Amino acid sequence: MLDGLALDFSLPFSLDFDLVSGLSSRRLSTKRRISDMRRMFFDESARLELECAEDPLVYEFYELGTPEDSGDISFGTSIVYPGRVGSEYFMTKGHFHTVLDTGETYLCLQGHGYMLLENPEGEWSAQELRPGTSVYCPKRYAHRSVNTGETPLVTFFAFRGDAGHDYGSIETKGYRKLILERNERPLVVDNPRWGSLKEMGSIY
Ligand code: ZN
């Protein structure tokens, strides 16, 4: 039964997360459909086609209402569904933390994909996610989960309660790297439009 009441982070509590689906039976997830991802994929016309056809669910995750306090910990699961926009795999929007100097850790429970990371200085990394793999996202690194498999990519995450999410930087500039499907395998390529999304207007 879904619990509509706010969680009290000043008291001990427990929550369930299904180890296969990643979903909790007691909380509602936040859902991102393809219509919520305008200009996030390289091929905007392919994204628009998907939006008009069936507007598939791209990913969902849990926001448990953690107090925005440095002593609290935000946690939950993220589930990225399999699929592609053109040759680009389904992925999360990706974000920096508003408090840039805060890290995050992920544990992959199901599926196969990559955590794509980059910092403002241009250093980047694609860390492979398989069940049992834990990825550390250092402070200052934006992070995005990319599902390169055929089944849902399920991860469990935890980060400082007051870290906050800065989605705007990615929405404005994009990511420096893209992960595309080439010959049925994932390939990391430079994003030719990185940094110029504003100038490109609605194209990206
Ligand atoms: Zn984060």
PDB file of C-alpha atoms and ligand atoms in Angstrom:
ATOM      1  CA  MET A   1       0.000   0.000   0.000  1.00  0.00           C
ATOM      2  CA  LEU A   2       1.395   3.387  -0.981  1.00  0.00           C
ATOM      3  CA  ASP A   3       2.130   5.591   1.986  1.00  0.00           C
ATOM      4  CA  GLY A   4       1.136   9.180   1.265  1.00  0.00           C
ATOM      5  CA  LEU A   5       2.519  10.503   4.533  1.00  0.00           C
ATOM      6  CA  ALA A   6       5.849  12.339   4.622  1.00  0.00           C
ATOM      7  CA  LEU A   7       8.704  10.310   6.058  1.00  0.00           C
ATOM      8  CA  ASP A   8      10.112  11.538   9.355  1.00  0.00           C
ATOM      9  CA  PHE A   9      13.887  11.569   8.968  1.00  0.00           C
ATOM     10  CA  SER A  10      14.361  12.290  12.671  1.00  0.00           C
ATOM     11  CA  LEU A  11      13.180   8.754  13.485  1.00  0.00           C
ATOM     12  CA  PRO A  12      14.409   5.325  12.339  1.00  0.00           C
ATOM     13  CA  PHE A  13      12.376   3.874   9.474  1.00  0.00           C
ATOM     14  CA  SER A  14      12.593   1.180   6.786  1.00  0.00           C
ATOM     15  CA  LEU A  15      11.511   1.082   3.153  1.00  0.00           C
ATOM     16  CA  ASP A  16      11.307  -1.700   0.599  1.00  0.00           C
ATOM     17  CA  PHE A  17      12.943  -1.582  -2.842  1.00  0.00           C
ATOM     18  CA  ASP A  18      12.396  -4.600  -5.068  1.00  0.00           C
ATOM     19  CA  LEU A  19      15.796  -6.004  -6.066  1.00  0.00           C
ATOM     20  CA  VAL A  20      14.538  -6.849  -9.584  1.00  0.00           C
ATOM     21  CA  SER A  21      12.190  -4.010 -10.554  1.00  0.00           C
ATOM     22  CA  GLY A  22      13.753  -1.403  -8.248  1.00  0.00           C
ATOM     23  CA  LEU A  23      10.286  -0.209  -7.255  1.00  0.00           C
ATOM     24  CA  SER A  24       9.004   0.429  -3.749  1.00  0.00           C
ATOM     25  CA  SER A  25       5.534  -0.783  -2.796  1.00  0.00           C
ATOM     26  CA  ARG A  26       5.142   2.053  -0.292  1.00  0.00           C
ATOM     27  CA  ARG A  27       6.226   5.211  -2.108  1.00  0.00           C
ATOM     28  CA  LEU A  28       5.356   6.881  -5.397  1.00  0.00           C
ATOM     29  CA  SER A  29       8.218   7.369  -7.842  1.00  0.00           C
ATOM     30  CA  THR A  30       8.955  10.442  -9.942  1.00  0.00           C
ATOM     31  CA  LYS A  31       8.545   9.557 -13.620  1.00  0.00           C
ATOM     32  CA  ARG A  32      10.292  11.004 -16.667  1.00  0.00           C
ATOM     33  CA  ARG A  33       8.701  10.311 -20.016  1.00  0.00           C
ATOM     34  CA  ILE A  34      10.195  11.129 -23.404  1.00  0.00           C
ATOM     35  CA  SER A  35       8.052  14.328 -23.387  1.00  0.00           C
ATOM     36  CA  ASP A  36       9.941  15.435 -20.244  1.00  0.00           C
ATOM     37  CA  MET A  37      13.271  15.102 -22.079  1.00  0.00           C
ATOM     38  CA  ARG A  38      13.006  17.804 -24.743  1.00  0.00           C
ATOM     39  CA  ARG A  39      16.396  18.624 -26.277  1.00  0.00           C
ATOM     40  CA  MET A  40      18.183  16.131 -24.005  1.00  0.00           C
ATOM     41  CA  PHE A  41      18.926  13.694 -26.847  1.00  0.00           C
ATOM     42  CA  PHE A  42      21.112  14.410 -29.838  1.00  0.00           C
ATOM     43  CA  ASP A  43      18.399  13.601 -32.383  1.00  0.00           C
ATOM     44  CA  GLU A  44      15.535  15.885 -31.339  1.00  0.00           C
ATOM     45  CA  SER A  45      13.363  14.935 -34.311  1.00  0.00           C
ATOM     46  CA  ALA A  46      13.605  11.216 -33.382  1.00  0.00           C
ATOM     47  CA  ARG A  47      12.689  12.134 -29.793  1.00  0.00           C
ATOM     48  CA  LEU A  48       9.678  14.115 -31.002  1.00  0.00           C
ATOM     49  CA  GLU A  49       8.531  11.161 -33.113  1.00  0.00           C
ATOM     50  CA  LEU A  50       8.604   8.941 -30.020  1.00  0.00           C
ATOM     51  CA  GLU A  51       6.750  11.582 -28.007  1.00  0.00           C
ATOM     52  CA  CYS A  52       3.964  11.753 -30.588  1.00  0.00           C
ATOM     53  CA  ALA A  53       3.770   7.968 -30.987  1.00  0.00           C
ATOM     54  CA  GLU A  54       3.614   6.557 -27.460  1.00  0.00           C
ATOM     55  CA  ASP A  55       5.577   8.914 -25.170  1.00  0.00           C
ATOM     56  CA  PRO A  56       7.382   6.030 -23.420  1.00  0.00           C
ATOM     57  CA  LEU A  57       8.570   6.103 -19.829  1.00  0.00           C
ATOM     58  CA  VAL A  58      12.344   6.674 -19.933  1.00  0.00           C
ATOM     59  CA  TYR A  59      13.156   6.465 -16.232  1.00  0.00           C
ATOM     60  CA  GLU A  60      11.793   6.810 -12.736  1.00  0.00           C
ATOM     61  CA  PHE A  61      13.365   7.432  -9.358  1.00  0.00           C
ATOM     62  CA  TYR A  62      12.480   8.117  -5.752  1.00  0.00           C
ATOM     63  CA  GLU A  63      12.485  11.473  -4.021  1.00  0.00           C
ATOM     64  CA  LEU A  64      11.736  10.709  -0.404  1.00  0.00           C
ATOM     65  CA  GLY A  65      11.643  14.281   0.878  1.00  0.00           C
ATOM     66  CA  THR A  66      14.948  14.124   2.720  1.00  0.00           C
ATOM     67  CA  PRO A  67      15.532  17.308   4.755  1.00  0.00           C
ATOM     68  CA  GLU A  68      17.987  19.612   2.965  1.00  0.00           C
ATOM     69  CA  ASP A  69      20.483  19.242   5.766  1.00  0.00           C
ATOM     70  CA  SER A  70      24.159  18.251   5.499  1.00  0.00           C
ATOM     71  CA  GLY A  71      23.595  15.638   8.205  1.00  0.00           C
ATOM     72  CA  ASP A  72      20.847  13.796   6.343  1.00  0.00           C
ATOM     73  CA  ILE A  73      21.201  11.356   3.446  1.00  0.00           C
ATOM     74  CA  SER A  74      19.036  11.238   0.334  1.00  0.00           C
ATOM     75  CA  PHE A  75      18.656   7.733  -1.005  1.00  0.00           C
ATOM     76  CA  GLY A  76      16.505   5.602  -3.259  1.00  0.00           C
ATOM     77  CA  THR A  77      16.500   3.698  -6.507  1.00  0.00           C
ATOM     78  CA  SER A  78      16.629   4.868 -10.105  1.00  0.00           C
ATOM     79  CA  ILE A  79      15.251   2.719 -12.924  1.00  0.00           C
ATOM     80  CA  VAL A  80      16.205   3.515 -16.538  1.00  0.00           C
ATOM     81  CA  TYR A  81      14.199   1.536 -19.076  1.00  0.00           C
ATOM     82  CA  PRO A  82      15.704   0.021 -22.225  1.00  0.00           C
ATOM     83  CA  GLY A  83      15.241   1.913 -25.463  1.00  0.00           C
ATOM     84  CA  ARG A  84      16.867   4.377 -27.823  1.00  0.00           C
ATOM     85  CA  VAL A  85      16.242   7.761 -29.407  1.00  0.00           C
ATOM     86  CA  GLY A  86      17.774   7.218 -32.825  1.00  0.00           C
ATOM     87  CA  SER A  87      21.077   5.553 -31.920  1.00  0.00           C
ATOM     88  CA  GLU A  88      21.300   7.153 -28.459  1.00  0.00           C
ATOM     89  CA  TYR A  89      20.380   4.961 -25.497  1.00  0.00           C
ATOM     90  CA  PHE A  90      17.710   5.923 -22.972  1.00  0.00           C
ATOM     91  CA  MET A  91      19.301   7.768 -20.060  1.00  0.00           C
ATOM     92  CA  THR A  92      18.602  10.098 -17.158  1.00  0.00           C
ATOM     93  CA  LYS A  93      18.797  13.873 -17.627  1.00  0.00           C
ATOM     94  CA  GLY A  94      21.972  13.992 -15.583  1.00  0.00           C
ATOM     95  CA  HIS A  95      22.855  16.705 -13.127  1.00  0.00           C
ATOM     96  CA  PHE A  96      25.514  18.480 -11.141  1.00  0.00           C
ATOM     97  CA  HIS A  97      24.802  18.952  -7.457  1.00  0.00           C
ATOM     98  CA  THR A  98      23.859  22.504  -6.494  1.00  0.00           C
ATOM     99  CA  VAL A  99      26.451  22.150  -3.734  1.00  0.00           C
ATOM    100  CA  LEU A 100      29.130  21.179  -6.248  1.00  0.00           C
ATOM    101  CA  ASP A 101      31.495  19.803  -3.608  1.00  0.00           C
ATOM    102  CA  THR A 102      29.296  16.818  -2.729  1.00  0.00           C
ATOM    103  CA  GLY A 103      29.720  13.275  -4.026  1.00  0.00           C
ATOM    104  CA  GLU A 104      27.286  10.418  -4.520  1.00  0.00           C
ATOM    105  CA  THR A 105      27.453   6.660  -4.629  1.00  0.00           C
ATOM    106  CA  TYR A 106      25.460   4.209  -6.756  1.00  0.00           C
ATOM    107  CA  LEU A 107      25.087   0.441  -6.495  1.00  0.00           C
ATOM    108  CA  CYS A 108      23.847  -1.363  -9.598  1.00  0.00           C
ATOM    109  CA  LEU A 109      21.194  -3.969  -8.788  1.00  0.00           C
ATOM    110  CA  GLN A 110      20.011  -5.007 -12.265  1.00  0.00           C
ATOM    111  CA  GLY A 111      20.764  -4.454 -15.911  1.00  0.00           C
ATOM    112  CA  HIS A 112      23.743  -3.150 -17.859  1.00  0.00           C
ATOM    113  CA  GLY A 113      24.835   0.363 -18.649  1.00  0.00           C
ATOM    114  CA  TYR A 114      27.199   3.189 -17.822  1.00  0.00           C
ATOM    115  CA  MET A 115      27.459   6.066 -15.406  1.00  0.00           C
ATOM    116  CA  LEU A 116      28.653   8.969 -17.527  1.00  0.00           C
ATOM    117  CA  LEU A 117      30.551  11.536 -15.458  1.00  0.00           C
ATOM    118  CA  GLU A 118      32.123  14.897 -16.256  1.00  0.00           C
ATOM    119  CA  ASN A 119      33.360  17.897 -14.298  1.00  0.00           C
ATOM    120  CA  PRO A 120      33.366  21.592 -15.266  1.00  0.00           C
ATOM    121  CA  GLU A 121      37.059  21.327 -16.194  1.00  0.00           C
ATOM    122  CA  GLY A 122      36.248  18.798 -18.923  1.00  0.00           C
ATOM    123  CA  GLU A 123      37.493  15.614 -17.288  1.00  0.00           C
ATOM    124  CA  TRP A 124      35.071  12.761 -17.927  1.00  0.00           C
ATOM    125  CA  SER A 125      34.599   9.050 -17.341  1.00  0.00           C
ATOM    126  CA  ALA A 126      32.177   6.286 -18.354  1.00  0.00           C
ATOM    127  CA  GLN A 127      31.944   3.739 -15.533  1.00  0.00           C
ATOM    128  CA  GLU A 128      30.346   0.422 -16.435  1.00  0.00           C
ATOM    129  CA  LEU A 129      27.311  -0.648 -14.389  1.00  0.00           C
ATOM    130  CA  ARG A 130      26.542  -4.315 -13.823  1.00  0.00           C
ATOM    131  CA  PRO A 131      24.731  -5.965 -10.892  1.00  0.00           C
ATOM    132  CA  GLY A 132      27.007  -5.723  -7.882  1.00  0.00           C
ATOM    133  CA  THR A 133      29.048  -2.798  -9.220  1.00  0.00           C
ATOM    134  CA  SER A 134      29.266   0.283  -7.029  1.00  0.00           C
ATOM    135  CA  VAL A 135      30.245   3.543  -8.723  1.00  0.00           C
ATOM    136  CA  TYR A 136      31.552   6.543  -6.845  1.00  0.00           C
ATOM    137  CA  CYS A 137      30.695   9.952  -8.310  1.00  0.00           C
ATOM    138  CA  PRO A 138      33.267  12.368  -6.862  1.00  0.00           C
ATOM    139  CA  LYS A 139      32.322  15.898  -5.883  1.00  0.00           C
ATOM    140  CA  ARG A 140      32.188  18.354  -8.840  1.00  0.00           C
ATOM    141  CA  TYR A 141      31.186  15.604 -11.312  1.00  0.00           C
ATOM    142  CA  ALA A 142      27.856  15.626 -13.145  1.00  0.00           C
ATOM    143  CA  HIS A 143      26.411  12.126 -13.422  1.00  0.00           C
ATOM    144  CA  ARG A 144      23.966  10.439 -15.770  1.00  0.00           C
ATOM    145  CA  SER A 145      22.886   6.767 -16.013  1.00  0.00           C
ATOM    146  CA  VAL A 146      22.729   5.289 -19.515  1.00  0.00           C
ATOM    147  CA  ASN A 147      20.973   1.958 -20.160  1.00  0.00           C
ATOM    148  CA  THR A 148      22.871   0.095 -22.891  1.00  0.00           C
ATOM    149  CA  GLY A 149      21.139  -3.233 -22.166  1.00  0.00           C
ATOM    150  CA  GLU A 150      17.859  -4.898 -23.050  1.00  0.00           C
ATOM    151  CA  THR A 151      16.393  -4.874 -19.515  1.00  0.00           C
ATOM    152  CA  PRO A 152      15.794  -2.112 -16.939  1.00  0.00           C
ATOM    153  CA  LEU A 153      18.945  -0.603 -15.406  1.00  0.00           C
ATOM    154  CA  VAL A 154      18.302  -0.454 -11.660  1.00  0.00           C
ATOM    155  CA  THR A 155      20.614   1.389  -9.266  1.00  0.00           C
ATOM    156  CA  PHE A 156      20.463   2.407  -5.625  1.00  0.00           C
ATOM    157  CA  PHE A 157      21.940   5.830  -4.787  1.00  0.00           C
ATOM    158  CA  ALA A 158      22.834   7.859  -1.697  1.00  0.00           C
ATOM    159  CA  PHE A 159      24.055  11.450  -1.343  1.00  0.00           C
ATOM    160  CA  ARG A 160      24.128  14.333   1.144  1.00  0.00           C
ATOM    161  CA  GLY A 161      20.686  15.705   1.970  1.00  0.00           C
ATOM    162  CA  ASP A 162      21.500  19.315   1.141  1.00  0.00           C
ATOM    163  CA  ALA A 163      23.369  18.590  -2.140  1.00  0.00           C
ATOM    164  CA  GLY A 164      20.503  19.697  -4.401  1.00  0.00           C
ATOM    165  CA  HIS A 165      20.129  19.083  -8.141  1.00  0.00           C
ATOM    166  CA  ASP A 166      21.406  21.429 -10.822  1.00  0.00           C
ATOM    167  CA  TYR A 167      19.756  20.237 -14.044  1.00  0.00           C
ATOM    168  CA  GLY A 168      20.076  23.639 -15.731  1.00  0.00           C
ATOM    169  CA  SER A 169      23.772  23.373 -16.599  1.00  0.00           C
ATOM    170  CA  ILE A 170      23.171  20.151 -18.543  1.00  0.00           C
ATOM    171  CA  GLU A 171      20.012  21.501 -20.175  1.00  0.00           C
ATOM    172  CA  THR A 172      21.947  24.564 -21.334  1.00  0.00           C
ATOM    173  CA  LYS A 173      25.234  23.009 -22.397  1.00  0.00           C
ATOM    174  CA  GLY A 174      24.539  19.312 -22.825  1.00  0.00           C
ATOM    175  CA  TYR A 175      27.065  16.617 -22.025  1.00  0.00           C
ATOM    176  CA  ARG A 176      30.538  16.573 -23.570  1.00  0.00           C
ATOM    177  CA  LYS A 177      30.110  12.899 -24.459  1.00  0.00           C
ATOM    178  CA  LEU A 178      27.306  10.807 -25.898  1.00  0.00           C
ATOM    179  CA  ILE A 179      26.891   7.032 -25.680  1.00  0.00           C
ATOM    180  CA  LEU A 180      25.535   5.714 -28.976  1.00  0.00           C
ATOM    181  CA  GLU A 181      24.783   2.284 -30.336  1.00  0.00           C
ATOM    182  CA  ARG A 182      27.179   1.311 -33.137  1.00  0.00           C
ATOM    183  CA  ASN A 183      27.183  -2.200 -34.612  1.00  0.00           C
ATOM    184  CA  GLU A 184      25.073  -3.351 -31.651  1.00  0.00           C
ATOM    185  CA  ARG A 185      27.641  -2.097 -29.144  1.00  0.00           C
ATOM    186  CA  PRO A 186      27.841   1.071 -27.031  1.00  0.00           C
ATOM    187  CA  LEU A 187      30.345   3.665 -28.200  1.00  0.00           C
ATOM    188  CA  VAL A 188      31.354   6.891 -26.431  1.00  0.00           C
ATOM    189  CA  VAL A 189      31.640   9.797 -28.870  1.00  0.00           C
ATOM    190  CA  ASP A 190      32.183  13.551 -28.591  1.00  0.00           C
ATOM    191  CA  ASN A 191      28.991  15.575 -28.524  1.00  0.00           C
ATOM    192  CA  PRO A 192      29.415  17.894 -31.541  1.00  0.00           C
ATOM    193  CA  ARG A 193      26.870  20.300 -30.065  1.00  0.00           C
ATOM    194  CA  TRP A 194      28.362  20.519 -26.573  1.00  0.00           C
ATOM    195  CA  GLY A 195      28.400  24.054 -25.168  1.00  0.00           C
ATOM    196  CA  SER A 196      26.402  25.500 -28.039  1.00  0.00           C
ATOM    197  CA  LEU A 197      22.883  24.430 -27.194  1.00  0.00           C
ATOM    198  CA  LYS A 198      21.758  27.984 -26.535  1.00  0.00           C
ATOM    199  CA  GLU A 199      22.950  29.119 -29.943  1.00  0.00           C
ATOM    200  CA  MET A 200      21.366  26.084 -31.563  1.00  0.00           C
ATOM    201  CA  GLY A 201      18.029  27.083 -30.046  1.00  0.00           C
ATOM    202  CA  SER A 202      15.427  24.367 -30.262  1.00  0.00           C
ATOM    203  CA  ILE A 203      17.459  22.065 -32.497  1.00  0.00           C
ATOM    204  CA  TYR A 204      19.016  20.189 -29.592  1.00  0.00           C
TER     205      TYR A 204
HETATM  206 ZN    ZN B   1      23.346  13.319  -7.909  1.00  0.00          ZN
END
